[in-house]
PDB file of C-alpha atoms in Angstrom:
ATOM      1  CA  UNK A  27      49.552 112.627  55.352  1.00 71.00           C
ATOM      2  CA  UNK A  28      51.262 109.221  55.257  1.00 75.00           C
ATOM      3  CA  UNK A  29      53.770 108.410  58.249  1.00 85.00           C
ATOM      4  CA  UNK A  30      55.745 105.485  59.925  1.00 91.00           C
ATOM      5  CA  UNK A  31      55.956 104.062  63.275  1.00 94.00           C
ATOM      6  CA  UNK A  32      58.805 102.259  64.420  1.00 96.00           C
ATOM      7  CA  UNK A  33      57.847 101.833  68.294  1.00 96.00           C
ATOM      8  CA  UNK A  34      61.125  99.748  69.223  1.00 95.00           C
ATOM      9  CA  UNK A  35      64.196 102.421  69.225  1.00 94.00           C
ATOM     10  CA  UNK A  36      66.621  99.279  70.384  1.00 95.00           C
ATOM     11  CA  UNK A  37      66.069  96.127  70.051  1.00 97.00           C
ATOM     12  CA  UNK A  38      68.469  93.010  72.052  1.00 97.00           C
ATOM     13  CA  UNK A  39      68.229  89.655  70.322  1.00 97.00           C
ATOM     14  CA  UNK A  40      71.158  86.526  70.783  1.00 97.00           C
ATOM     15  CA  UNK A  41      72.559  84.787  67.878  1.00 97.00           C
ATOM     16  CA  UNK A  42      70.270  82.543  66.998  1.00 97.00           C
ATOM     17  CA  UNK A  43      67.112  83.304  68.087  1.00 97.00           C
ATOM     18  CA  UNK A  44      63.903  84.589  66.759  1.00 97.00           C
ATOM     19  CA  UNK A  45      63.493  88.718  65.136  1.00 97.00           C
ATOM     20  CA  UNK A  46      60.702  90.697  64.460  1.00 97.00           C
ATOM     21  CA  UNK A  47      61.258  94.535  64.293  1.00 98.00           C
ATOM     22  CA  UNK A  48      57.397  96.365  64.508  1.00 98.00           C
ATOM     23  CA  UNK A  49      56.521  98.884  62.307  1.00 97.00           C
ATOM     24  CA  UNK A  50      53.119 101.126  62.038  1.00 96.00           C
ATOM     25  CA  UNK A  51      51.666 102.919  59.125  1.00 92.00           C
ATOM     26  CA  UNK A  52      49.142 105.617  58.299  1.00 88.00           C
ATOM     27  CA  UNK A  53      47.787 106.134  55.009  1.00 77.00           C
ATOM     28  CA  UNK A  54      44.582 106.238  53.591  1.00 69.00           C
ATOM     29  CA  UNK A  55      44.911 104.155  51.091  1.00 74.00           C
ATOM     30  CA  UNK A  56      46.750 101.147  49.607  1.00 73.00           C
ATOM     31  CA  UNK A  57      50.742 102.102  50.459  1.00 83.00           C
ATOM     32  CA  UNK A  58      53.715 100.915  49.391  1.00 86.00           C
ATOM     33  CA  UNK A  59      56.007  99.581  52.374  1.00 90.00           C
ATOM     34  CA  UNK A  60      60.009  98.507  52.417  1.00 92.00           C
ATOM     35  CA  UNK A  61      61.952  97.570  54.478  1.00 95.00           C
ATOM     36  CA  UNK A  62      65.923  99.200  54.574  1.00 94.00           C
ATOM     37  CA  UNK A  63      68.986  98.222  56.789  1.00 96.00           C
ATOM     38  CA  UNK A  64      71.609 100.637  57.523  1.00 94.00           C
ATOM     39  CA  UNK A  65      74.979  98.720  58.164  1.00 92.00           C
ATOM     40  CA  UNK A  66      77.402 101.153  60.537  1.00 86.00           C
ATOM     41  CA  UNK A  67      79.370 103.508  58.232  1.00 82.00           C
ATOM     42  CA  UNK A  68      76.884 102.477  54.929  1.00 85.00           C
ATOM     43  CA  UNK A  69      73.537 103.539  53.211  1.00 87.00           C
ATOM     44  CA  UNK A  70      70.533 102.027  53.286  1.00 91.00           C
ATOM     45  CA  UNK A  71      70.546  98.476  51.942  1.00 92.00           C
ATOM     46  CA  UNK A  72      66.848  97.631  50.321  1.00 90.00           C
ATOM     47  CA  UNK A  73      65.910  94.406  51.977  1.00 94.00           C
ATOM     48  CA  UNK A  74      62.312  93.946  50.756  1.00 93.00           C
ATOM     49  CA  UNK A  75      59.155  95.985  49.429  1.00 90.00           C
ATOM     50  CA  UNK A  76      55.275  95.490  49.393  1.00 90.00           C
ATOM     51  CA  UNK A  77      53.139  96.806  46.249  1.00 83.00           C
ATOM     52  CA  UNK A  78      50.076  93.911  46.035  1.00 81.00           C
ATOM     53  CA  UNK A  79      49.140  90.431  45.758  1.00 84.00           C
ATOM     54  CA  UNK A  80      50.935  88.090  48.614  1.00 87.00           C
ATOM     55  CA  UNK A  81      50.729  89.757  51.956  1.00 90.00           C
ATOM     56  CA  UNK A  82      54.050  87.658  52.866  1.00 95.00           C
ATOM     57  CA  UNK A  83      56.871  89.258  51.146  1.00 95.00           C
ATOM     58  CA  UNK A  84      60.750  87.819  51.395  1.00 96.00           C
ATOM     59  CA  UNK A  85      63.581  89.313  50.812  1.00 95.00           C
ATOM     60  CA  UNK A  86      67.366  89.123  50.523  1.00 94.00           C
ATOM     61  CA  UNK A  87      69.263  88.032  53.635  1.00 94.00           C
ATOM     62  CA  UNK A  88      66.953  85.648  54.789  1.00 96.00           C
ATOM     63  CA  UNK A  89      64.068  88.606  55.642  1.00 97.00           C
ATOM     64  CA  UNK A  90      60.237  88.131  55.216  1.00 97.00           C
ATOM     65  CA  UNK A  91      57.523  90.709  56.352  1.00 97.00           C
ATOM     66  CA  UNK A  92      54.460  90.104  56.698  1.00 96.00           C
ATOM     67  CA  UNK A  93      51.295  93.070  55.455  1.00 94.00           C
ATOM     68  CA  UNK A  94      48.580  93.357  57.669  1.00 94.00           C
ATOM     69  CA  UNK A  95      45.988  95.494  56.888  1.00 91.00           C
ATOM     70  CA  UNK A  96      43.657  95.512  59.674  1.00 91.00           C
ATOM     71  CA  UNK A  97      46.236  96.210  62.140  1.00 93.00           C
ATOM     72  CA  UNK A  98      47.927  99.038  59.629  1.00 93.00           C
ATOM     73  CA  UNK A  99      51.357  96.921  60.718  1.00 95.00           C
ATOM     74  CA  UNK A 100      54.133  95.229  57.980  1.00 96.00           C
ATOM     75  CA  UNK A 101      56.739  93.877  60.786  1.00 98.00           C
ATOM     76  CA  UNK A 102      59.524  92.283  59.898  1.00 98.00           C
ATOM     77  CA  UNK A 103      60.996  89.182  60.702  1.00 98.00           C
ATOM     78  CA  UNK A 104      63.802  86.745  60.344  1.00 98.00           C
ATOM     79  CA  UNK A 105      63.967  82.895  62.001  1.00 97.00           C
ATOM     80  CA  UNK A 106      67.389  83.189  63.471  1.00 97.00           C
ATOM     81  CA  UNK A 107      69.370  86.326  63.623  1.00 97.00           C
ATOM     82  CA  UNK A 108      73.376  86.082  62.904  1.00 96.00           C
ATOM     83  CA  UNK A 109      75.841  88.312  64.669  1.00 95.00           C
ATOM     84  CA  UNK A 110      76.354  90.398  60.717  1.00 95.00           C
ATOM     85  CA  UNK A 111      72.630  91.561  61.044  1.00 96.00           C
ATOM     86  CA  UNK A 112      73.356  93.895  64.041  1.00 96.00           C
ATOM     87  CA  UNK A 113      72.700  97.079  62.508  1.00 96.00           C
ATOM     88  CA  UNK A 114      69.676  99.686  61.788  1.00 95.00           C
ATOM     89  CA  UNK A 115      66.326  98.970  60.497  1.00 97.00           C
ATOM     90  CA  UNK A 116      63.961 101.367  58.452  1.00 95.00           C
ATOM     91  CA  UNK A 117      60.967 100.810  57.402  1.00 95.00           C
ATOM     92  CA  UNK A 118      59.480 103.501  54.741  1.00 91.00           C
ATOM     93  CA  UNK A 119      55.590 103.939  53.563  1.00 88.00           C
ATOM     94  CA  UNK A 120      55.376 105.821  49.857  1.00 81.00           C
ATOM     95  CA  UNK A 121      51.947 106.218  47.921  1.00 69.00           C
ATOM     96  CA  UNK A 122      50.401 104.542  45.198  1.00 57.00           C
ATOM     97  CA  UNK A 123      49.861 106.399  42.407  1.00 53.00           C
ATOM     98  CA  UNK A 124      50.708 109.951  41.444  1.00 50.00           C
ATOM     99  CA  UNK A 125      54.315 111.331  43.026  1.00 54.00           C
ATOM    100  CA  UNK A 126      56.311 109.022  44.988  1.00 59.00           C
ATOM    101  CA  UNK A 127      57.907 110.899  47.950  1.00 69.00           C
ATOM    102  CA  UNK A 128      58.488 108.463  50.758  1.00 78.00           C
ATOM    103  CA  UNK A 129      58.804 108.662  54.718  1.00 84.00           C
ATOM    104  CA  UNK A 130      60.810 107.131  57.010  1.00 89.00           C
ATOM    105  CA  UNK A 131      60.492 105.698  60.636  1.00 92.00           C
ATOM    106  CA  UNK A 132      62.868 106.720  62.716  1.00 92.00           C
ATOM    107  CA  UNK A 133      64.640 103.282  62.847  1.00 94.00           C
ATOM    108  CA  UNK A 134      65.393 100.468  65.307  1.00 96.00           C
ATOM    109  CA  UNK A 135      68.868  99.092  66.261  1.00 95.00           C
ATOM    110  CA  UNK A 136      69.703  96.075  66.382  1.00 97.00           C
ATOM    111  CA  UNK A 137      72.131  94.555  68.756  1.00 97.00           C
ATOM    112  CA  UNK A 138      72.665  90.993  68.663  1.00 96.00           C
ATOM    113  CA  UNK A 139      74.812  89.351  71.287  1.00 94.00           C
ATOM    114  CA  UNK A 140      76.914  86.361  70.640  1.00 88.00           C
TER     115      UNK A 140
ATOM    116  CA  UNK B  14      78.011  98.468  38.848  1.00 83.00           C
ATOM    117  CA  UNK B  15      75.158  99.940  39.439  1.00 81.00           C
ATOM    118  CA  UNK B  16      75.712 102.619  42.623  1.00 92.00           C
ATOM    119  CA  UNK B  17      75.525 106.030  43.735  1.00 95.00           C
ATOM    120  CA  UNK B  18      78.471 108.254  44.571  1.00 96.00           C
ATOM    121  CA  UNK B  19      78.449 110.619  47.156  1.00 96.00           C
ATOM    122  CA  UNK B  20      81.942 112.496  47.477  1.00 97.00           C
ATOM    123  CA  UNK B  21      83.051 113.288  49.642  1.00 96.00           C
ATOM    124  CA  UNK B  22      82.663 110.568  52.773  1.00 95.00           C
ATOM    125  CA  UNK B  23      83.395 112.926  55.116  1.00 96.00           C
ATOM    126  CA  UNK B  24      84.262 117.036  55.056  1.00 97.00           C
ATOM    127  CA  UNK B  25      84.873 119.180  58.175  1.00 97.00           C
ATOM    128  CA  UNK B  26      84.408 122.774  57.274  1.00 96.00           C
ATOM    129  CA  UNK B  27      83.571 126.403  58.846  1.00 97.00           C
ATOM    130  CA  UNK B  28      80.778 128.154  59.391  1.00 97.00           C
ATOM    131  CA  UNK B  29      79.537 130.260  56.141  1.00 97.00           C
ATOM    132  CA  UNK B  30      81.847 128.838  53.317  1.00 97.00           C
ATOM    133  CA  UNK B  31      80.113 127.513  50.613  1.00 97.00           C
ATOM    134  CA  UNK B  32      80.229 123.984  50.111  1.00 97.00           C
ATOM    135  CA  UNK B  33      78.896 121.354  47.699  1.00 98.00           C
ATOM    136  CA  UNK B  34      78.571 117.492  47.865  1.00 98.00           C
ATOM    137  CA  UNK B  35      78.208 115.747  44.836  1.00 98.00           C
ATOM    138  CA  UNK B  36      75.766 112.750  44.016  1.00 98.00           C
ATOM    139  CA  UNK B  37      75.971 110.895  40.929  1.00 98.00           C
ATOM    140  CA  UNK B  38      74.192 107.889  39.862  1.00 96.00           C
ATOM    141  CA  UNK B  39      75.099 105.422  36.656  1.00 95.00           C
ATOM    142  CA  UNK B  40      71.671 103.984  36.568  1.00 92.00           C
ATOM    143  CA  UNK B  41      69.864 106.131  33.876  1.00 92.00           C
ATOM    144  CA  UNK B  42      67.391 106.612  37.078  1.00 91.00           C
ATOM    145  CA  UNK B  43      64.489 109.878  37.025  1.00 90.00           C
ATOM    146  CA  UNK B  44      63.910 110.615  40.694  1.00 89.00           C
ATOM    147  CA  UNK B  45      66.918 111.558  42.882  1.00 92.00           C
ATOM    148  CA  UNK B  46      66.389 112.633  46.433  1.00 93.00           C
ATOM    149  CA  UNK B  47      68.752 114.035  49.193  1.00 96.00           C
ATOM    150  CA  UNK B  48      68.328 113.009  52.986  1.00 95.00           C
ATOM    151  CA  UNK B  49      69.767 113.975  56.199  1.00 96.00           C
ATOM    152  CA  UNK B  50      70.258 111.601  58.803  1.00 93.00           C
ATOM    153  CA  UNK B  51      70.609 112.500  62.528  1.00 92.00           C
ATOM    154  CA  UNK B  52      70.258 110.770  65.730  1.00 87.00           C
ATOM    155  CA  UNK B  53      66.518 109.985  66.952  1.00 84.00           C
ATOM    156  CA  UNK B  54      64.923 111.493  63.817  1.00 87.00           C
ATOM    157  CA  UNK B  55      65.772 109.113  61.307  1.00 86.00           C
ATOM    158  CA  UNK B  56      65.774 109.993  57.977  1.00 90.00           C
ATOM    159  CA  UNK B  57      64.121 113.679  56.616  1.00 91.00           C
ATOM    160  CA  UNK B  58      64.436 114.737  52.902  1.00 91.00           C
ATOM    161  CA  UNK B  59      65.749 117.892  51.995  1.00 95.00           C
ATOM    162  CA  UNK B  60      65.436 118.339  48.132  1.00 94.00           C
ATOM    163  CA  UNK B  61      64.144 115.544  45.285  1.00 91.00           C
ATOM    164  CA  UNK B  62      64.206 115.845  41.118  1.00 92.00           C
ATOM    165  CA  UNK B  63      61.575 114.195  39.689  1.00 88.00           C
ATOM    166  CA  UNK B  64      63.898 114.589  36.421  1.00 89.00           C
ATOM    167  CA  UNK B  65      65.924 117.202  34.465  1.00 94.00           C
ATOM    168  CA  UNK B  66      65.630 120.143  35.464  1.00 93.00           C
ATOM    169  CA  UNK B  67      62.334 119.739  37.625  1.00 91.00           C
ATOM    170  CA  UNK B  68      63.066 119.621  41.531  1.00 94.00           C
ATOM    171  CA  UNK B  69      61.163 120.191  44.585  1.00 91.00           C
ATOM    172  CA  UNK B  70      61.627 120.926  48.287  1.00 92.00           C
ATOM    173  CA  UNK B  71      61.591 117.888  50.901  1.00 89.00           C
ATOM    174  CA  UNK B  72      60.684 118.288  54.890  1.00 88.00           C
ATOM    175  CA  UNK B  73      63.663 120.125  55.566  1.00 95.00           C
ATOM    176  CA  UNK B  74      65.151 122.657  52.538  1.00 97.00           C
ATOM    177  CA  UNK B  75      65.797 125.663  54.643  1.00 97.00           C
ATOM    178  CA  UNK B  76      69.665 126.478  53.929  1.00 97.00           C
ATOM    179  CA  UNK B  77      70.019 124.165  50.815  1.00 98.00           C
ATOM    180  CA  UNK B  78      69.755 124.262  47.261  1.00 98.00           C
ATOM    181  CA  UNK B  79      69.916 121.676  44.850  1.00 98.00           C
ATOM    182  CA  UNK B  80      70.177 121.587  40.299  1.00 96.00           C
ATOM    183  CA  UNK B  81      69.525 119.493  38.046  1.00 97.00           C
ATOM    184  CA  UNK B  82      71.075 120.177  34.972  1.00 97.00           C
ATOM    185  CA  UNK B  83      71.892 116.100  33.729  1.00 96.00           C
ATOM    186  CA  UNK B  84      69.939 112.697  34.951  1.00 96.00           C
ATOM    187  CA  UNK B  85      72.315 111.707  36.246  1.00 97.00           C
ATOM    188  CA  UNK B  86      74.357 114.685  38.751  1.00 98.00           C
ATOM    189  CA  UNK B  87      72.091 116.075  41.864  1.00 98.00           C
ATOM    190  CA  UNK B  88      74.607 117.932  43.839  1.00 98.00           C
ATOM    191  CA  UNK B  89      73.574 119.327  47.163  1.00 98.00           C
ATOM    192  CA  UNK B  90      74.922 122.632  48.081  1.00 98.00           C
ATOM    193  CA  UNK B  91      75.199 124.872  51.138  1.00 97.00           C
ATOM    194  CA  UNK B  92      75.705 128.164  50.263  1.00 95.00           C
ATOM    195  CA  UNK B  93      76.539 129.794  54.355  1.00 97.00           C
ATOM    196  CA  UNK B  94      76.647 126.386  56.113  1.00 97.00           C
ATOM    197  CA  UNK B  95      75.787 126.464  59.757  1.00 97.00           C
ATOM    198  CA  UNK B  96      76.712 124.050  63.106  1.00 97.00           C
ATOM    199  CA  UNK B  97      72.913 123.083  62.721  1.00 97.00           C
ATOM    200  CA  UNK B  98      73.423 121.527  59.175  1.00 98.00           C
ATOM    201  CA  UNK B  99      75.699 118.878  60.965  1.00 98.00           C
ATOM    202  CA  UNK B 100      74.562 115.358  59.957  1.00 97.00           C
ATOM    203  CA  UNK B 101      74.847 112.646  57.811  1.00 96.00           C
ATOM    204  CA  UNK B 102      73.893 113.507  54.091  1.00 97.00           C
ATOM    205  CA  UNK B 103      72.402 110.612  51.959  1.00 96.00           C
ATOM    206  CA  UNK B 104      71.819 111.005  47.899  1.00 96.00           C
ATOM    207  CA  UNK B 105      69.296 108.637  46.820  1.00 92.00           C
ATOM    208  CA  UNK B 106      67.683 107.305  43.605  1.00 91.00           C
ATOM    209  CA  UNK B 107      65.339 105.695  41.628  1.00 87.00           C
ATOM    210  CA  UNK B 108      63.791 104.510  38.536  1.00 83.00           C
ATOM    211  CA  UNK B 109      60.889 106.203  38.381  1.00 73.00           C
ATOM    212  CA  UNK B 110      58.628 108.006  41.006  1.00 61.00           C
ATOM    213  CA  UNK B 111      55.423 107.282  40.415  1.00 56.00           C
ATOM    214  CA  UNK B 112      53.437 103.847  40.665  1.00 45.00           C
ATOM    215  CA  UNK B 113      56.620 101.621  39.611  1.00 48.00           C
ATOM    216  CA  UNK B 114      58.657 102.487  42.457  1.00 59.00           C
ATOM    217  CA  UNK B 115      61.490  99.896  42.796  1.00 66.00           C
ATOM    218  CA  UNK B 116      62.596 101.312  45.690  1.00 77.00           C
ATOM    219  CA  UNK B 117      66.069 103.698  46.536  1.00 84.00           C
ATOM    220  CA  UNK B 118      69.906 102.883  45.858  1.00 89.00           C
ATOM    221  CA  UNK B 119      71.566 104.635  48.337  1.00 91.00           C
ATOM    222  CA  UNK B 120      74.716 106.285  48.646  1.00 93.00           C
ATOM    223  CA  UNK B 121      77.418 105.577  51.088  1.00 92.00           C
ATOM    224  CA  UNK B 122      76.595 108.759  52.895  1.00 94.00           C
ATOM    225  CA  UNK B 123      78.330 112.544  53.541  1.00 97.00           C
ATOM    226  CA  UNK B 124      79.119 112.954  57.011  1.00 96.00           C
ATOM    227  CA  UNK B 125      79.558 117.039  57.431  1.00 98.00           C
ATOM    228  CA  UNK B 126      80.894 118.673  60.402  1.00 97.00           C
ATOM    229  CA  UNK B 127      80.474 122.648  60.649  1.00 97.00           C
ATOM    230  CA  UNK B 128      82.458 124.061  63.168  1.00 96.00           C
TER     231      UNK B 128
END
């Protein structure tokens, strides 16, 4: 059975700086891998999804993640964080081919201080 | 524009009266899923439609039932709610569910209370 590791529950960046928000897989075969971000109060926001082709995938908001295979890891990442990204970060696994039913990490919040 | 309604945003009710929270989507979309949210264990589905008429149990479908009777309605209900169903409902959709998955639209989320 597929599933999703988020390791990083919280997550404490400044304005500014550097993000990357881990996330671990498990599935036997080529998966399909997003990225969602929860805003307080909203549903989940798409920010960016991985089928094939270009391991580096970017998405809206200024997001990129980045597939790795061997390491069974699809992080994402953004150069410098603004104070409206604080919020919470899935990342979901589904399966290629067949029935799509996907699973969810658990999430990681993100805090960013001014 | 393209969404999904959930209604209502937030309901406070007691324990064993029925209750249903509504989900529809203007996207012509097949697969429609519910979700409950709830702190530390993310996101677990509860019920998903494949299409018309065809739906399936998620993770967690004890004390739910779903229908499907048009593409684009997938109401959740709870027929004897419980304090243990308390949590933050999410409808979702999408185009299609097999290999051209374009990923969910969301609703704004159901935030249920059962006292």
């Amino acid at each position: 059975a597929q599933s999703v590791t988020q390791p990083d529950i919280h997550i404490t960046v400044s304005e500014g700086a550097s993000l990357e928000l881990r996330c671990n897989y498990s599935y036997g075969a080529t998966p399909y891998l997003f990225w969602y971000v929860q805003s307080p109060g909203q549903g989940l926001q798409l920010l960016l999804k991985y089928f094939s082709g270009d391991t580096l995938v970017q998405g809206i908001k200024g997001f990129e993640a980045e597939f790795k295979r061997s390491q069974s890891s699809f992080n994402l990442r953004k150069p410098s964080v603004h104070w409206s990204d604080a919020a919470e970060y899935f990342c979901a696994v589904g399966q290629s081919g067949g029935s799509y039913i996907p699973t969810f990490g658990r999430g990681t919040s993100l805090i960013v201080h001014p | 524009e393209a969404q999904v309604t959930q209604n209502p945003r937030y309901l406070i009710t007691v324990t064993g009266k029925k209750l249903t929270v509504t989900c529809s989507q203007n996207m012509n979309h097949e697969y429609m899923s519910w979700y409950r949210q709830d702190p530390g264990l993310g996101l677990r589905q509860i019920y998903y439609s494949m299409n018309v008429e065809v739906t399936d149990k998620g993770d967690v479908p004890e004390g739910y039932k779903v229908s499907r009777k048009e593409k684009r309605n997938f109401p959740l209900i709870l027929e004897s709610p419980s304090p243990n169903q308390t949590s933050l409902y999410f409808c979702a959709s999408s185009l299609y569910s097999g290999v051209s998955n374009y990923g969910y639209t969301f609703g704004s989320g159901t935030r249920l209370t059962v006292v």
